[in-house]
Short mmCIF file of C-alpha atoms in Angstrom, two decimals:
data_model
loop_
_atom_site.label_atom_id
_atom_site.label_comp_id
_atom_site.label_asym_id
_atom_site.label_seq_id
_atom_site.Cartn_x
_atom_site.Cartn_y
_atom_site.Cartn_z
CA MET A 1 -41.13 36.66 48.17
CA SER A 2 -38.67 34.16 46.67
CA ASP A 3 -39.19 32.61 43.21
CA GLU A 4 -39.63 29.20 44.85
CA MET A 5 -42.54 30.47 46.97
CA ARG A 6 -44.51 31.92 44.07
CA SER A 7 -47.65 30.16 43.02
CA THR A 8 -47.77 28.75 39.51
CA LYS A 9 -50.18 31.46 38.34
CA GLU A 10 -47.98 34.22 39.78
CA LEU A 11 -44.92 32.74 38.10
CA VAL A 12 -46.63 32.51 34.71
CA ARG A 13 -47.98 36.03 35.02
CA GLU A 14 -44.54 37.43 35.89
CA LEU A 15 -42.88 35.62 32.99
CA GLN A 16 -45.44 36.98 30.56
CA GLU A 17 -45.04 40.52 31.93
CA LEU A 18 -41.26 40.27 31.62
CA ARG A 19 -41.59 39.06 28.03
CA GLN A 20 -43.80 42.02 27.22
CA ARG A 21 -41.33 44.43 28.86
CA ILE A 22 -38.49 42.96 26.80
CA GLN A 23 -40.47 43.51 23.60
CA GLU A 24 -41.23 47.10 24.60
CA LEU A 25 -37.56 47.80 25.24
CA GLU A 26 -36.53 46.21 21.96
CA ARG A 27 -38.92 48.54 20.12
CA ASN A 28 -37.69 51.60 21.99
CA SER A 29 -34.66 53.11 20.25
CA ALA A 30 -34.93 56.73 21.50
CA GLU A 31 -32.12 56.33 24.04
CA PRO A 32 -30.08 53.30 22.94
CA ARG A 33 -27.70 53.14 25.91
CA GLN A 34 -30.41 53.32 28.57
CA THR A 35 -32.58 50.98 26.57
CA ASP A 36 -29.77 48.41 26.24
CA GLU A 37 -29.05 48.50 29.97
CA ALA A 38 -32.69 48.17 30.89
CA LEU A 39 -33.11 45.37 28.34
CA ARG A 40 -30.19 43.42 29.81
CA GLU A 41 -31.63 43.78 33.32
CA VAL A 42 -35.08 42.59 32.28
CA GLU A 43 -33.67 39.71 30.22
CA GLU A 44 -31.54 38.62 33.18
CA ARG A 45 -34.56 38.75 35.45
CA TYR A 46 -36.60 36.78 32.93
CA ARG A 47 -33.86 34.14 32.69
CA LYS A 48 -33.62 33.79 36.48
CA VAL A 49 -37.39 33.49 36.95
CA PHE A 50 -37.58 31.05 34.03
CA GLU A 51 -34.81 28.85 35.44
CA ALA A 52 -35.93 29.05 39.07
CA SER A 53 -39.33 27.49 38.46
CA SER A 54 -39.93 24.03 39.90
CA ASP A 55 -42.57 23.60 37.18
CA GLY A 56 -41.81 23.06 33.52
CA ILE A 57 -42.15 26.23 31.44
CA LEU A 58 -43.22 26.38 27.79
CA VAL A 59 -43.52 29.45 25.63
CA THR A 60 -45.58 29.00 22.48
CA GLU A 61 -46.55 31.17 19.54
CA ASP A 62 -49.55 30.05 17.50
CA GLY A 63 -49.23 26.62 19.09
CA VAL A 64 -45.52 26.22 18.23
CA ILE A 65 -43.04 25.83 21.09
CA VAL A 66 -40.45 28.62 20.98
CA GLU A 67 -38.94 28.15 24.46
CA ALA A 68 -38.72 25.14 26.77
CA ASP A 69 -36.82 24.67 30.01
CA ASP A 70 -35.04 21.61 31.40
CA ARG A 71 -37.92 20.72 33.71
CA ILE A 72 -40.50 20.31 30.93
CA ALA A 73 -37.92 18.38 28.94
CA GLU A 74 -37.51 16.05 31.92
CA ILE A 75 -41.28 15.60 32.23
CA VAL A 76 -41.72 14.52 28.60
CA ARG A 77 -38.31 12.78 28.37
CA ARG A 78 -36.98 14.97 25.56
CA ASP A 79 -34.09 17.37 25.06
CA PRO A 80 -35.12 21.06 25.41
CA ALA A 81 -33.72 21.81 21.94
CA GLU A 82 -35.80 18.97 20.55
CA LEU A 83 -38.98 20.59 21.87
CA VAL A 84 -38.40 23.96 20.23
CA GLY A 85 -40.22 24.07 16.91
CA LEU A 86 -42.69 21.30 17.78
CA GLN A 87 -46.41 21.91 17.65
CA PHE A 88 -47.65 21.74 21.24
CA LYS A 89 -50.40 19.36 20.14
CA GLU A 90 -47.69 16.79 19.33
CA LEU A 91 -47.19 16.38 23.09
CA ILE A 92 -50.87 15.86 23.89
CA GLN A 93 -52.77 12.64 24.28
CA GLU A 94 -55.39 12.57 21.52
CA GLU A 95 -58.40 12.55 23.85
CA ASN A 96 -57.10 15.71 25.54
CA ASP A 97 -56.47 17.67 22.31
CA ARG A 98 -59.27 20.19 22.62
CA LYS A 99 -58.88 20.89 26.33
CA ALA A 100 -55.09 21.31 26.26
CA GLU A 101 -54.89 23.11 22.91
CA GLY A 102 -57.62 25.51 23.98
CA GLN A 103 -55.72 26.20 27.17
CA VAL A 104 -52.51 27.07 25.32
CA LEU A 105 -53.78 28.57 22.07
CA ASP A 106 -56.59 30.64 23.56
CA GLY A 107 -54.63 31.64 26.65
CA ASN A 108 -57.34 30.52 29.07
CA GLN A 109 -56.19 31.26 32.60
CA GLU A 110 -57.95 28.34 34.22
CA VAL A 111 -55.87 25.42 35.48
CA VAL A 112 -56.49 22.11 33.72
CA GLU A 113 -55.21 18.56 34.06
CA VAL A 114 -54.24 16.68 30.89
CA GLU A 115 -51.97 13.84 29.84
CA LEU A 116 -48.88 14.59 27.78
CA ILE A 117 -47.01 11.97 25.77
CA ARG A 118 -43.42 11.22 26.72
CA LYS A 119 -40.89 10.39 24.05
CA ASP A 120 -41.21 6.69 24.94
CA GLY A 121 -44.96 6.90 24.28
CA MET A 122 -46.00 6.71 27.92
CA PRO A 123 -48.59 9.22 29.19
CA VAL A 124 -47.80 11.55 32.08
CA LEU A 125 -50.47 13.46 33.98
CA VAL A 126 -49.73 17.19 34.26
CA GLU A 127 -51.39 20.43 35.29
CA LEU A 128 -51.33 23.36 32.87
CA SER A 129 -51.50 26.98 34.00
CA THR A 130 -51.38 29.56 31.22
CA LYS A 131 -51.04 33.30 30.80
CA GLY A 132 -52.47 34.18 27.42
CA ALA A 133 -51.16 36.41 24.70
CA SER A 134 -51.87 40.13 24.77
CA ASP A 135 -52.00 42.85 22.13
CA ARG A 136 -48.31 43.45 22.80
CA ASP A 137 -47.14 39.84 22.73
CA SER A 138 -48.40 36.94 20.62
CA ALA A 139 -46.68 34.37 22.84
CA THR A 140 -48.32 32.29 25.54
CA VAL A 141 -46.48 31.21 28.69
CA THR A 142 -47.55 27.88 30.17
CA ALA A 143 -46.39 26.29 33.43
CA VAL A 144 -46.50 22.49 33.36
CA ARG A 145 -46.60 20.69 36.70
CA ASP A 146 -45.95 16.95 36.83
CA LEU A 147 -48.77 15.43 38.91
CA THR A 148 -47.33 11.90 39.03
CA GLN A 149 -45.87 12.29 42.51
CA VAL A 150 -48.74 14.47 43.67
CA LYS A 151 -51.27 11.80 42.74
CA ALA A 152 -49.15 9.11 44.38
CA VAL A 153 -49.04 11.13 47.61
CA GLU A 154 -52.80 11.77 47.43
CA GLU A 155 -53.50 8.06 46.96
CA LYS A 156 -51.18 7.19 49.86
CA ALA A 157 -52.88 9.79 52.06
CA ALA A 158 -56.30 8.39 51.13
CA GLU A 159 -55.14 4.88 52.04
CA THR A 160 -53.75 6.11 55.36
CA GLU A 161 -56.96 7.99 56.11
CA GLU A 162 -59.02 4.91 55.34
CA ARG A 163 -56.88 2.77 57.67
CA PHE A 164 -57.18 5.37 60.42
CA ARG A 165 -60.94 5.54 59.91
CA ALA A 166 -61.22 1.74 60.22
CA ILE A 167 -59.18 1.74 63.43
CA PHE A 168 -61.08 4.76 64.76
CA GLU A 169 -64.45 3.13 64.15
CA ALA A 170 -63.59 -0.41 65.34
CA ALA A 171 -61.28 0.28 68.31
CA PRO A 172 -62.61 -0.82 71.73
CA GLU A 173 -60.76 2.14 73.26
CA VAL A 174 -62.43 5.53 73.46
CA ILE A 175 -60.81 7.78 70.83
CA TYR A 176 -61.61 11.44 70.39
CA LEU A 177 -60.10 14.53 68.79
CA LYS A 178 -60.19 18.11 70.05
CA ASP A 179 -59.38 21.41 68.39
CA SER A 180 -57.07 24.04 69.89
CA ASP A 181 -60.01 25.36 71.96
CA LEU A 182 -60.35 21.86 73.43
CA LYS A 183 -63.77 21.25 71.91
CA LEU A 184 -64.56 17.75 70.68
CA THR A 185 -64.41 17.53 66.87
CA HIS A 186 -64.48 13.73 66.37
CA VAL A 187 -65.56 10.84 68.60
CA ASN A 188 -65.58 7.13 67.87
CA PRO A 189 -68.43 4.64 68.52
CA ALA A 190 -66.77 3.46 71.77
CA MET A 191 -67.15 6.96 73.20
CA GLU A 192 -70.80 7.08 72.11
CA THR A 193 -71.36 3.79 73.92
CA LEU A 194 -69.54 4.96 77.06
CA PHE A 195 -71.73 8.03 77.48
CA GLY A 196 -74.87 6.61 75.88
CA LEU A 197 -74.97 9.62 73.57
CA ALA A 198 -74.83 10.05 69.79
CA ALA A 199 -71.78 11.68 68.25
CA SER A 200 -73.90 14.71 67.32
CA GLU A 201 -74.66 15.24 71.03
CA LEU A 202 -71.00 15.01 72.01
CA LEU A 203 -69.36 17.12 69.30
CA GLY A 204 -68.61 20.68 70.33
CA SER A 205 -68.60 19.87 74.05
CA ARG A 206 -65.66 20.25 76.46
CA GLU A 207 -64.42 18.10 79.34
CA GLU A 208 -66.37 20.18 81.90
CA ASP A 209 -69.57 19.36 80.02
CA LEU A 210 -68.82 15.66 80.39
CA TYR A 211 -67.12 15.29 83.78
CA GLY A 212 -67.65 18.51 85.72
CA GLU A 213 -65.30 21.40 86.41
CA GLN A 214 -63.06 19.76 89.01
CA THR A 215 -62.10 16.83 86.78
CA ALA A 216 -61.92 19.10 83.73
CA GLN A 217 -59.29 21.30 85.39
CA GLN A 218 -56.85 18.39 85.60
CA ILE A 219 -57.65 17.18 82.08
CA ARG A 220 -57.06 20.69 80.68
CA LYS A 221 -53.55 20.66 82.15
CA TRP A 222 -52.77 17.46 80.24
CA ASP A 223 -54.36 18.83 77.08
CA SER A 224 -52.26 22.00 77.39
CA ARG A 225 -49.09 19.91 77.55
CA ALA A 226 -50.18 18.08 74.40
CA LEU A 227 -50.83 21.42 72.68
CA ASP A 228 -47.27 22.39 73.66
CA GLY A 229 -46.02 19.39 71.69
CA HIS A 230 -45.71 16.71 74.36
CA ILE A 231 -47.08 13.16 74.41
CA VAL A 232 -48.92 12.76 77.71
CA GLU A 233 -49.76 9.44 79.37
CA GLU A 234 -51.80 9.53 82.58
CA GLU A 235 -53.98 7.19 84.64
CA HIS A 236 -56.89 8.69 86.54
CA THR A 237 -60.42 8.05 87.76
CA ARG A 238 -63.40 10.14 86.67
CA THR A 239 -67.14 9.79 86.97
CA VAL A 240 -69.12 8.72 83.91
CA ASN A 241 -72.91 8.59 84.18
CA GLY A 242 -72.65 8.59 87.97
CA GLU A 243 -70.14 5.72 88.13
CA PRO A 244 -66.40 6.14 88.88
CA ARG A 245 -64.29 4.69 86.06
CA THR A 246 -60.51 4.46 85.83
CA PHE A 247 -58.85 5.23 82.49
CA LEU A 248 -55.37 5.12 81.04
CA ASP A 249 -55.17 8.11 78.71
CA ILE A 250 -52.62 8.86 76.01
CA ARG A 251 -52.71 12.34 74.52
CA VAL A 252 -50.75 13.34 71.42
CA PRO A 253 -50.64 16.66 69.55
CA LEU A 254 -52.32 16.88 66.13
CA ARG A 255 -50.09 18.55 63.56
CA THR A 256 -50.55 20.03 60.10
CA MET A 257 -48.30 19.19 57.16
CA THR A 258 -46.16 22.17 58.19
CA ASN A 259 -45.84 20.77 61.74
CA GLU A 260 -48.17 23.32 63.34
CA ILE A 261 -50.20 21.94 66.24
CA PHE A 262 -53.95 22.40 65.79
CA GLY A 263 -55.46 20.02 68.33
CA VAL A 264 -55.22 16.92 70.51
CA CYS A 265 -55.92 13.24 69.93
CA CYS A 266 -56.77 11.20 73.01
CA ILE A 267 -56.92 7.41 73.28
CA SER A 268 -58.60 6.41 76.53
CA ARG A 269 -58.63 2.82 77.75
CA ASP A 270 -61.09 1.84 80.48
CA ILE A 271 -59.05 -0.19 83.00
CA THR A 272 -61.63 -0.16 85.81
CA ASP A 273 -62.14 -3.93 85.86
CA TYR A 274 -58.39 -4.57 85.64
CA LYS A 275 -57.70 -2.27 88.63
CA ARG A 276 -60.29 -4.10 90.71
CA THR A 277 -58.48 -7.41 90.26
CA VAL A 278 -55.00 -6.18 91.26
#
């Protein structure tokens, strides 16, 4: 696993273990040459892991910063050398003193969110993940993740979800979502009205439950194309509550943040009346 793929907790744990190994090697003088070689290897590994982190890394002893990387310096708008020697509490917003200091001084391994103070006095929301001191090492390693962009993305996602929900609920078109097994997972009010059924009665059903096997066979072919990554647009007639209705369907694949397809979204417009007039 690459350094970039490690979780914050794994990174902090590895840094603390490497620090402890360095201290052990420094105390071991039985075979100086082998000890020096091993020490250089571990120190080089420590440096690479330390520098590879996308999070800011702080090492503190009794609340005093003894190591700080460029990323944490960037987060709090200070030079790394300027951070060394500071009390960690000097970076903490006053109302967060106890929570953040307890995290760093006591070596609690829980993840907490606090606000740090930048050099210009502005607060910045961060996440702290700490590996506490052990009997062999009095230092505490803390990963500091800037949550500014994360929160901005979360807020944007919430806004987008709210817009989609409003469209989903108010659209005159029938809109429904299916999972990869082609079971209904979401239906909008227009679909409830079309079938005269509540959403709870529709969810979990498949096309054959709604239209019969013959119609479902054709619909499954279109769904399969959508699951293969295609956008499918088709016009066809199917029977709903004993009445033939003509629909223009658009099917699109549903994707995760990593672009994996996990289902299908279908927007179905009833064009029966329009077809009768042309």
